[in-house]
PDB file of C-alpha atoms in Angstrom:
ATOM      1  CA  MET A   5    -136.355 166.828 -25.126  1.00  0.00           C
ATOM      2  CA  LYS A   6    -132.603 167.466 -25.148  1.00  0.00           C
ATOM      3  CA  LEU A   7    -130.876 169.738 -27.606  1.00  0.00           C
ATOM      4  CA  GLU A   8    -127.628 168.294 -28.914  1.00  0.00           C
ATOM      5  CA  ALA A   9    -124.429 170.247 -29.410  1.00  0.00           C
ATOM      6  CA  GLN A  10    -122.990 170.876 -32.826  1.00  0.00           C
ATOM      7  CA  PRO A  11    -119.835 168.988 -33.934  1.00  0.00           C
ATOM      8  CA  THR A  12    -116.475 170.104 -32.534  1.00  0.00           C
ATOM      9  CA  ASN A  13    -113.821 171.552 -34.826  1.00  0.00           C
ATOM     10  CA  ASP A  14    -112.071 168.164 -34.969  1.00  0.00           C
ATOM     11  CA  SER A  15    -115.209 166.287 -35.941  1.00  0.00           C
ATOM     12  CA  LYS A  16    -116.046 168.982 -38.483  1.00  0.00           C
ATOM     13  CA  GLN A  17    -112.620 168.489 -40.087  1.00  0.00           C
ATOM     14  CA  ILE A  18    -113.266 164.747 -40.258  1.00  0.00           C
ATOM     15  CA  GLN A  19    -116.704 165.392 -41.739  1.00  0.00           C
ATOM     16  CA  ASN A  20    -115.297 167.731 -44.377  1.00  0.00           C
ATOM     17  CA  SER A  21    -112.594 165.195 -45.242  1.00  0.00           C
ATOM     18  CA  ILE A  22    -115.241 162.505 -45.782  1.00  0.00           C
ATOM     19  CA  ILE A  23    -117.346 164.869 -47.897  1.00  0.00           C
ATOM     20  CA  SER A  24    -114.280 165.629 -50.022  1.00  0.00           C
ATOM     21  CA  ASN A  25    -113.582 161.901 -50.377  1.00  0.00           C
ATOM     22  CA  ILE A  26    -117.171 161.200 -51.401  1.00  0.00           C
ATOM     23  CA  ARG A  27    -116.893 163.904 -54.067  1.00  0.00           C
ATOM     24  CA  ASP A  28    -113.650 162.361 -55.343  1.00  0.00           C
ATOM     25  CA  LEU A  29    -115.271 158.914 -55.370  1.00  0.00           C
ATOM     26  CA  ILE A  30    -118.211 160.186 -57.420  1.00  0.00           C
ATOM     27  CA  ASN A  31    -115.806 161.709 -59.915  1.00  0.00           C
ATOM     28  CA  LEU A  32    -113.498 158.686 -60.021  1.00  0.00           C
ATOM     29  CA  LYS A  33    -116.358 156.245 -60.579  1.00  0.00           C
ATOM     30  CA  ASN A  34    -118.134 158.634 -62.989  1.00  0.00           C
ATOM     31  CA  LEU A  35    -121.288 158.259 -60.918  1.00  0.00           C
ATOM     32  CA  GLU A  36    -124.350 159.948 -62.365  1.00  0.00           C
ATOM     33  CA  PRO A  37    -127.697 161.023 -60.881  1.00  0.00           C
ATOM     34  CA  GLY A  38    -129.449 157.942 -59.515  1.00  0.00           C
ATOM     35  CA  ASP A  39    -126.267 155.887 -59.158  1.00  0.00           C
ATOM     36  CA  LYS A  40    -125.733 154.157 -55.833  1.00  0.00           C
ATOM     37  CA  LEU A  41    -122.861 154.889 -53.475  1.00  0.00           C
ATOM     38  CA  PRO A  42    -121.013 152.096 -51.646  1.00  0.00           C
ATOM     39  CA  SER A  43    -122.480 151.156 -48.262  1.00  0.00           C
ATOM     40  CA  GLU A  44    -121.636 153.076 -45.093  1.00  0.00           C
ATOM     41  CA  ARG A  45    -119.519 150.122 -43.957  1.00  0.00           C
ATOM     42  CA  MET A  46    -117.530 150.089 -47.196  1.00  0.00           C
ATOM     43  CA  LEU A  47    -117.023 153.860 -47.100  1.00  0.00           C
ATOM     44  CA  SER A  48    -115.982 153.602 -43.474  1.00  0.00           C
ATOM     45  CA  ASP A  49    -113.344 151.018 -44.336  1.00  0.00           C
ATOM     46  CA  LYS A  50    -112.172 152.897 -47.423  1.00  0.00           C
ATOM     47  CA  PHE A  51    -111.842 156.273 -45.668  1.00  0.00           C
ATOM     48  CA  GLU A  52    -110.614 154.731 -42.373  1.00  0.00           C
ATOM     49  CA  VAL A  53    -113.208 156.509 -40.261  1.00  0.00           C
ATOM     50  CA  SER A  54    -116.137 155.371 -38.144  1.00  0.00           C
ATOM     51  CA  ARG A  55    -119.511 154.556 -39.663  1.00  0.00           C
ATOM     52  CA  SER A  56    -121.078 157.320 -37.563  1.00  0.00           C
ATOM     53  CA  ASN A  57    -118.678 159.815 -39.168  1.00  0.00           C
ATOM     54  CA  VAL A  58    -119.696 158.585 -42.616  1.00  0.00           C
ATOM     55  CA  ARG A  59    -123.366 158.772 -41.658  1.00  0.00           C
ATOM     56  CA  ASP A  60    -122.990 162.382 -40.467  1.00  0.00           C
ATOM     57  CA  ALA A  61    -121.271 163.393 -43.720  1.00  0.00           C
ATOM     58  CA  ILE A  62    -123.958 161.717 -45.813  1.00  0.00           C
ATOM     59  CA  GLN A  63    -126.693 163.420 -43.790  1.00  0.00           C
ATOM     60  CA  LYS A  64    -125.058 166.787 -44.396  1.00  0.00           C
ATOM     61  CA  LEU A  65    -124.929 166.155 -48.144  1.00  0.00           C
ATOM     62  CA  GLU A  66    -128.562 165.040 -47.984  1.00  0.00           C
ATOM     63  CA  PHE A  67    -129.432 168.292 -46.219  1.00  0.00           C
ATOM     64  CA  TYR A  68    -128.030 170.196 -49.197  1.00  0.00           C
ATOM     65  CA  GLY A  69    -129.860 167.931 -51.640  1.00  0.00           C
ATOM     66  CA  LEU A  70    -126.770 166.279 -53.122  1.00  0.00           C
ATOM     67  CA  LEU A  71    -127.444 162.734 -51.944  1.00  0.00           C
ATOM     68  CA  LYS A  72    -130.608 160.781 -51.258  1.00  0.00           C
ATOM     69  CA  SER A  73    -130.846 157.873 -48.818  1.00  0.00           C
ATOM     70  CA  ILE A  74    -133.594 155.330 -49.251  1.00  0.00           C
ATOM     71  CA  PRO A  75    -134.269 152.944 -46.341  1.00  0.00           C
ATOM     72  CA  GLN A  76    -133.266 149.341 -47.083  1.00  0.00           C
ATOM     73  CA  SER A  77    -131.895 150.430 -50.463  1.00  0.00           C
ATOM     74  CA  GLY A  78    -128.883 152.655 -49.859  1.00  0.00           C
ATOM     75  CA  THR A  79    -127.601 156.129 -50.701  1.00  0.00           C
ATOM     76  CA  PHE A  80    -127.842 157.550 -54.204  1.00  0.00           C
ATOM     77  CA  VAL A  81    -126.497 160.558 -56.094  1.00  0.00           C
ATOM     78  CA  ALA A  82    -129.287 163.122 -56.330  1.00  0.00           C
ATOM     79  CA  ASN A  83    -130.676 164.402 -59.596  1.00  0.00           C
ATOM     80  CA  ILE A  84    -127.992 167.030 -60.155  1.00  0.00           C
ATOM     81  CA  GLY A  85    -125.217 167.254 -62.720  1.00  0.00           C
ATOM     82  CA  VAL A  86    -121.627 166.425 -61.758  1.00  0.00           C
ATOM     83  CA  ILE A  87    -120.351 169.950 -62.443  1.00  0.00           C
ATOM     84  CA  ALA A  88    -123.029 171.508 -60.238  1.00  0.00           C
ATOM     85  CA  LEU A  89    -122.478 168.843 -57.578  1.00  0.00           C
ATOM     86  CA  ASN A  90    -118.728 169.534 -57.478  1.00  0.00           C
ATOM     87  CA  GLY A  91    -119.337 173.266 -57.240  1.00  0.00           C
ATOM     88  CA  MET A  92    -121.842 172.893 -54.415  1.00  0.00           C
ATOM     89  CA  ILE A  93    -119.557 170.564 -52.453  1.00  0.00           C
ATOM     90  CA  ASP A  94    -116.705 173.046 -52.842  1.00  0.00           C
ATOM     91  CA  ASP A  95    -119.007 175.743 -51.434  1.00  0.00           C
ATOM     92  CA  ILE A  96    -119.997 173.487 -48.521  1.00  0.00           C
ATOM     93  CA  LEU A  97    -116.359 172.813 -47.679  1.00  0.00           C
ATOM     94  CA  ARG A  98    -115.622 176.554 -47.719  1.00  0.00           C
ATOM     95  CA  LEU A  99    -118.426 177.395 -45.321  1.00  0.00           C
ATOM     96  CA  GLU A 100    -117.050 179.057 -42.217  1.00  0.00           C
ATOM     97  CA  SER A 101    -118.250 178.193 -38.733  1.00  0.00           C
ATOM     98  CA  GLN A 102    -121.259 180.255 -37.772  1.00  0.00           C
ATOM     99  CA  ASP A 103    -120.312 183.034 -35.372  1.00  0.00           C
ATOM    100  CA  PHE A 104    -122.577 183.568 -32.401  1.00  0.00           C
ATOM    101  CA  LYS A 105    -123.712 187.078 -33.293  1.00  0.00           C
ATOM    102  CA  SER A 106    -124.824 185.911 -36.738  1.00  0.00           C
ATOM    103  CA  LEU A 107    -126.779 183.047 -35.175  1.00  0.00           C
ATOM    104  CA  VAL A 108    -128.489 185.368 -32.698  1.00  0.00           C
ATOM    105  CA  GLU A 109    -129.295 187.920 -35.396  1.00  0.00           C
ATOM    106  CA  THR A 110    -130.833 185.151 -37.512  1.00  0.00           C
ATOM    107  CA  ARG A 111    -132.808 183.942 -34.527  1.00  0.00           C
ATOM    108  CA  ILE A 112    -134.232 187.427 -33.887  1.00  0.00           C
ATOM    109  CA  LEU A 113    -135.312 187.842 -37.505  1.00  0.00           C
ATOM    110  CA  LEU A 114    -136.928 184.394 -37.562  1.00  0.00           C
ATOM    111  CA  GLU A 115    -138.723 184.696 -34.256  1.00  0.00           C
ATOM    112  CA  LEU A 116    -140.312 188.068 -34.939  1.00  0.00           C
ATOM    113  CA  LYS A 117    -141.963 186.274 -37.862  1.00  0.00           C
ATOM    114  CA  THR A 118    -142.730 182.985 -36.099  1.00  0.00           C
ATOM    115  CA  VAL A 119    -144.517 184.639 -33.184  1.00  0.00           C
ATOM    116  CA  ARG A 120    -146.858 186.489 -35.566  1.00  0.00           C
ATOM    117  CA  LEU A 121    -147.620 183.317 -37.512  1.00  0.00           C
ATOM    118  CA  ALA A 122    -148.029 181.314 -34.308  1.00  0.00           C
ATOM    119  CA  ALA A 123    -150.595 183.811 -33.017  1.00  0.00           C
ATOM    120  CA  LEU A 124    -152.585 183.432 -36.229  1.00  0.00           C
ATOM    121  CA  ARG A 125    -152.254 179.672 -36.693  1.00  0.00           C
ATOM    122  CA  ARG A 126    -151.803 178.118 -33.249  1.00  0.00           C
ATOM    123  CA  THR A 127    -153.982 175.189 -32.263  1.00  0.00           C
ATOM    124  CA  GLU A 128    -155.102 174.193 -28.781  1.00  0.00           C
ATOM    125  CA  GLU A 129    -152.404 171.533 -28.795  1.00  0.00           C
ATOM    126  CA  ASP A 130    -149.818 174.189 -29.650  1.00  0.00           C
ATOM    127  CA  LEU A 131    -150.979 176.290 -26.692  1.00  0.00           C
ATOM    128  CA  ILE A 132    -150.603 173.298 -24.389  1.00  0.00           C
ATOM    129  CA  ASN A 133    -147.047 172.694 -25.643  1.00  0.00           C
ATOM    130  CA  ILE A 134    -146.038 176.351 -25.346  1.00  0.00           C
ATOM    131  CA  LYS A 135    -147.506 176.562 -21.819  1.00  0.00           C
ATOM    132  CA  ALA A 136    -145.697 173.381 -20.778  1.00  0.00           C
ATOM    133  CA  ALA A 137    -142.403 174.852 -21.991  1.00  0.00           C
ATOM    134  CA  LEU A 138    -143.190 178.112 -20.176  1.00  0.00           C
ATOM    135  CA  ASP A 139    -143.904 176.252 -16.919  1.00  0.00           C
ATOM    136  CA  ALA A 140    -140.674 174.252 -17.228  1.00  0.00           C
ATOM    137  CA  TYR A 141    -138.726 177.469 -17.745  1.00  0.00           C
ATOM    138  CA  GLU A 142    -140.395 179.142 -14.763  1.00  0.00           C
ATOM    139  CA  THR A 143    -139.628 176.193 -12.485  1.00  0.00           C
ATOM    140  CA  LYS A 144    -135.926 176.329 -13.343  1.00  0.00           C
ATOM    141  CA  ALA A 145    -135.713 180.149 -13.227  1.00  0.00           C
ATOM    142  CA  VAL A 146    -137.414 180.477  -9.831  1.00  0.00           C
ATOM    143  CA  SER A 147    -135.148 177.834  -8.302  1.00  0.00           C
ATOM    144  CA  GLY A 148    -132.066 179.604  -9.620  1.00  0.00           C
ATOM    145  CA  GLU A 149    -131.090 176.768 -11.975  1.00  0.00           C
ATOM    146  CA  ASP A 150    -129.716 177.201 -15.490  1.00  0.00           C
ATOM    147  CA  ALA A 151    -132.803 177.559 -17.699  1.00  0.00           C
ATOM    148  CA  VAL A 152    -131.172 178.156 -21.096  1.00  0.00           C
ATOM    149  CA  GLN A 153    -132.498 174.925 -22.611  1.00  0.00           C
ATOM    150  CA  GLU A 154    -135.998 175.513 -21.238  1.00  0.00           C
ATOM    151  CA  ASP A 155    -135.890 179.065 -22.590  1.00  0.00           C
ATOM    152  CA  LEU A 156    -135.064 177.895 -26.095  1.00  0.00           C
ATOM    153  CA  LEU A 157    -137.531 174.992 -25.933  1.00  0.00           C
ATOM    154  CA  PHE A 158    -140.232 177.611 -25.271  1.00  0.00           C
ATOM    155  CA  HIS A 159    -139.195 179.431 -28.426  1.00  0.00           C
ATOM    156  CA  LEU A 160    -139.039 176.178 -30.405  1.00  0.00           C
ATOM    157  CA  ALA A 161    -142.616 175.415 -29.302  1.00  0.00           C
ATOM    158  CA  ILE A 162    -143.638 178.768 -30.783  1.00  0.00           C
ATOM    159  CA  ALA A 163    -141.730 177.992 -33.990  1.00  0.00           C
ATOM    160  CA  LYS A 164    -143.593 174.703 -34.292  1.00  0.00           C
ATOM    161  CA  ALA A 165    -146.909 176.510 -33.752  1.00  0.00           C
ATOM    162  CA  CYS A 166    -146.186 178.893 -36.650  1.00  0.00           C
ATOM    163  CA  GLY A 167    -147.118 176.129 -39.075  1.00  0.00           C
ATOM    164  CA  ASN A 168    -144.132 176.637 -41.368  1.00  0.00           C
ATOM    165  CA  SER A 169    -141.933 173.542 -41.474  1.00  0.00           C
ATOM    166  CA  THR A 170    -139.020 175.371 -43.138  1.00  0.00           C
ATOM    167  CA  ILE A 171    -138.853 178.046 -40.445  1.00  0.00           C
ATOM    168  CA  ASN A 172    -139.172 175.338 -37.807  1.00  0.00           C
ATOM    169  CA  THR A 173    -136.244 173.455 -39.377  1.00  0.00           C
ATOM    170  CA  PHE A 174    -134.089 176.592 -39.413  1.00  0.00           C
ATOM    171  CA  MET A 175    -134.815 177.126 -35.724  1.00  0.00           C
ATOM    172  CA  LEU A 176    -133.914 173.535 -34.895  1.00  0.00           C
ATOM    173  CA  THR A 177    -130.691 173.911 -36.881  1.00  0.00           C
ATOM    174  CA  ILE A 178    -129.377 177.053 -35.193  1.00  0.00           C
ATOM    175  CA  THR A 179    -130.652 176.491 -31.651  1.00  0.00           C
ATOM    176  CA  PRO A 180    -128.045 173.964 -30.380  1.00  0.00           C
ATOM    177  CA  GLN A 181    -125.129 176.254 -31.231  1.00  0.00           C
ATOM    178  CA  ILE A 182    -126.899 179.159 -29.532  1.00  0.00           C
ATOM    179  CA  ILE A 183    -127.187 177.076 -26.354  1.00  0.00           C
ATOM    180  CA  ILE A 184    -123.450 176.321 -26.414  1.00  0.00           C
ATOM    181  CA  ASN A 185    -122.552 180.002 -26.680  1.00  0.00           C
ATOM    182  CA  PHE A 186    -125.082 181.609 -24.318  1.00  0.00           C
ATOM    183  CA  GLU A 187    -123.010 180.880 -21.241  1.00  0.00           C
ATOM    184  CA  LYS A 188    -119.688 181.286 -23.055  1.00  0.00           C
ATOM    185  CA  TYR A 189    -120.462 184.892 -24.004  1.00  0.00           C
ATOM    186  CA  HIS A 190    -122.445 185.741 -20.849  1.00  0.00           C
ATOM    187  CA  VAL A 191    -125.353 187.164 -22.840  1.00  0.00           C
ATOM    188  CA  CYS A 192    -127.961 186.859 -20.088  1.00  0.00           C
ATOM    189  CA  ASP A 193    -127.466 187.104 -16.319  1.00  0.00           C
ATOM    190  CA  LYS A 194    -129.609 185.570 -13.571  1.00  0.00           C
ATOM    191  CA  ASP A 195    -131.756 188.701 -13.198  1.00  0.00           C
ATOM    192  CA  GLN A 196    -132.603 188.459 -16.891  1.00  0.00           C
ATOM    193  CA  THR A 197    -133.585 184.815 -16.411  1.00  0.00           C
ATOM    194  CA  VAL A 198    -136.169 185.712 -13.760  1.00  0.00           C
ATOM    195  CA  LYS A 199    -137.388 188.688 -15.814  1.00  0.00           C
ATOM    196  CA  GLY A 200    -137.878 186.219 -18.665  1.00  0.00           C
ATOM    197  CA  ILE A 201    -140.769 184.562 -16.798  1.00  0.00           C
ATOM    198  CA  LYS A 202    -142.901 187.695 -17.168  1.00  0.00           C
ATOM    199  CA  GLU A 203    -141.786 188.236 -20.759  1.00  0.00           C
ATOM    200  CA  HIS A 204    -142.504 184.631 -21.754  1.00  0.00           C
ATOM    201  CA  THR A 205    -145.908 184.816 -20.119  1.00  0.00           C
ATOM    202  CA  GLU A 206    -146.776 187.992 -22.047  1.00  0.00           C
ATOM    203  CA  ILE A 207    -145.727 186.344 -25.315  1.00  0.00           C
ATOM    204  CA  TYR A 208    -147.800 183.263 -24.507  1.00  0.00           C
ATOM    205  CA  GLU A 209    -150.868 185.373 -23.655  1.00  0.00           C
ATOM    206  CA  ALA A 210    -150.565 187.296 -26.938  1.00  0.00           C
ATOM    207  CA  ILE A 211    -150.430 184.022 -28.888  1.00  0.00           C
ATOM    208  CA  LYS A 212    -153.359 182.675 -26.884  1.00  0.00           C
ATOM    209  CA  LYS A 213    -155.408 185.788 -27.761  1.00  0.00           C
ATOM    210  CA  GLN A 214    -154.258 185.460 -31.387  1.00  0.00           C
ATOM    211  CA  ASP A 215    -152.957 189.033 -31.314  1.00  0.00           C
ATOM    212  CA  SER A 216    -150.099 188.817 -33.815  1.00  0.00           C
ATOM    213  CA  MET A 217    -148.935 192.435 -33.508  1.00  0.00           C
ATOM    214  CA  LEU A 218    -148.874 192.273 -29.714  1.00  0.00           C
ATOM    215  CA  GLY A 219    -146.971 189.001 -29.919  1.00  0.00           C
ATOM    216  CA  LYS A 220    -144.350 190.592 -32.155  1.00  0.00           C
ATOM    217  CA  GLN A 221    -144.039 193.592 -29.830  1.00  0.00           C
ATOM    218  CA  LYS A 222    -143.619 191.405 -26.743  1.00  0.00           C
ATOM    219  CA  MET A 223    -141.066 189.246 -28.517  1.00  0.00           C
ATOM    220  CA  LYS A 224    -139.137 192.344 -29.541  1.00  0.00           C
ATOM    221  CA  GLU A 225    -139.113 193.562 -25.943  1.00  0.00           C
ATOM    222  CA  HIS A 226    -137.988 190.107 -24.818  1.00  0.00           C
ATOM    223  CA  PHE A 227    -135.028 190.315 -27.201  1.00  0.00           C
ATOM    224  CA  ASN A 228    -133.843 193.655 -25.836  1.00  0.00           C
ATOM    225  CA  SER A 229    -130.671 192.208 -24.289  1.00  0.00           C
ATOM    226  CA  LEU A 230    -129.910 190.309 -27.490  1.00  0.00           C
ATOM    227  CA  TYR A 231    -130.331 193.495 -29.527  1.00  0.00           C
ATOM    228  CA  GLN A 232    -127.852 195.189 -27.217  1.00  0.00           C
ATOM    229  CA  TYR A 233    -125.429 192.310 -27.592  1.00  0.00           C
ATOM    230  CA  CYS A 234    -125.655 192.130 -31.391  1.00  0.00           C
ATOM    231  CA  TYR A 235    -125.674 195.819 -32.170  1.00  0.00           C
ATOM    232  CA  ASN A 236    -123.880 197.305 -29.154  1.00  0.00           C
ATOM    233  CA  ILE A 237    -126.934 199.405 -28.294  1.00  0.00           C
ATOM    234  CA  LYS A 238    -126.621 201.114 -24.929  1.00  0.00           C
TER     235      LYS A 238
END
C-alpha cells in the first residue's frame, strides 16, 4: 500500500477555481437538488482544465456532501438548498492549508482513542494486519532505511482495527500530508526510528491482550517526541 501526497499549491488553486466555476454554473443554470451537472468531459472543455482536475474537484465537493455521483448516471446536486450550498462552498474555498503541527496534534488526539477502541474490538485478522505492518517497519528500521511510511501504515492498521469508519477516514485523510512533512521538519531522527520498534511492539502486545488502558499509555509514550514538537516541551 502506498500513501499518496496531497495536491501541490498550484493544483489546489486549480481545484478551487473549478469548485468556484461549478458553484457559478449551479447558480447560472438555477440547478436545484437532484439536478444533473454536465459531464466531466463537458466541464473540462468549458473550464479549460483536464478531466482529472474536474474529477478531483467533484470528489472534494462530494466529500463535503454538496454533490453526489452515481455510477453510469452522472453527478447531481445534493439535497441542499442553493443558499446553504453557496455558503458552504465559500467556506471550502476559504479553508487554509493544514499546518503540520495542527495535523500532528489531530493525529495524537485521534490515536489515543483509536488504540483503546482497537484493543477492545480487534479481531484476529486485525492482529495479523497490525503485526505485518510492525514487521515491515522493523525490517526497514533495522536496515537503516526510511521507515516513515511503514510507521504510519502500522498506525493506520490500528485505526482500521478500532471499528469506527469515521475515525479511520480521518486518519486516511491526514496521514499523507504528515508523511510529506515528517522529513521536512526533522521530527524524528534515526535513533527514534530504531526506538520505535520497541514502542510499536509494546502497543501491539497491549492490543493483543485487549488492555485498552495499557495501549493508550504505550501510545502516549510513543508520541513523546511529537508532544515535544507540538508543545515545545523540554
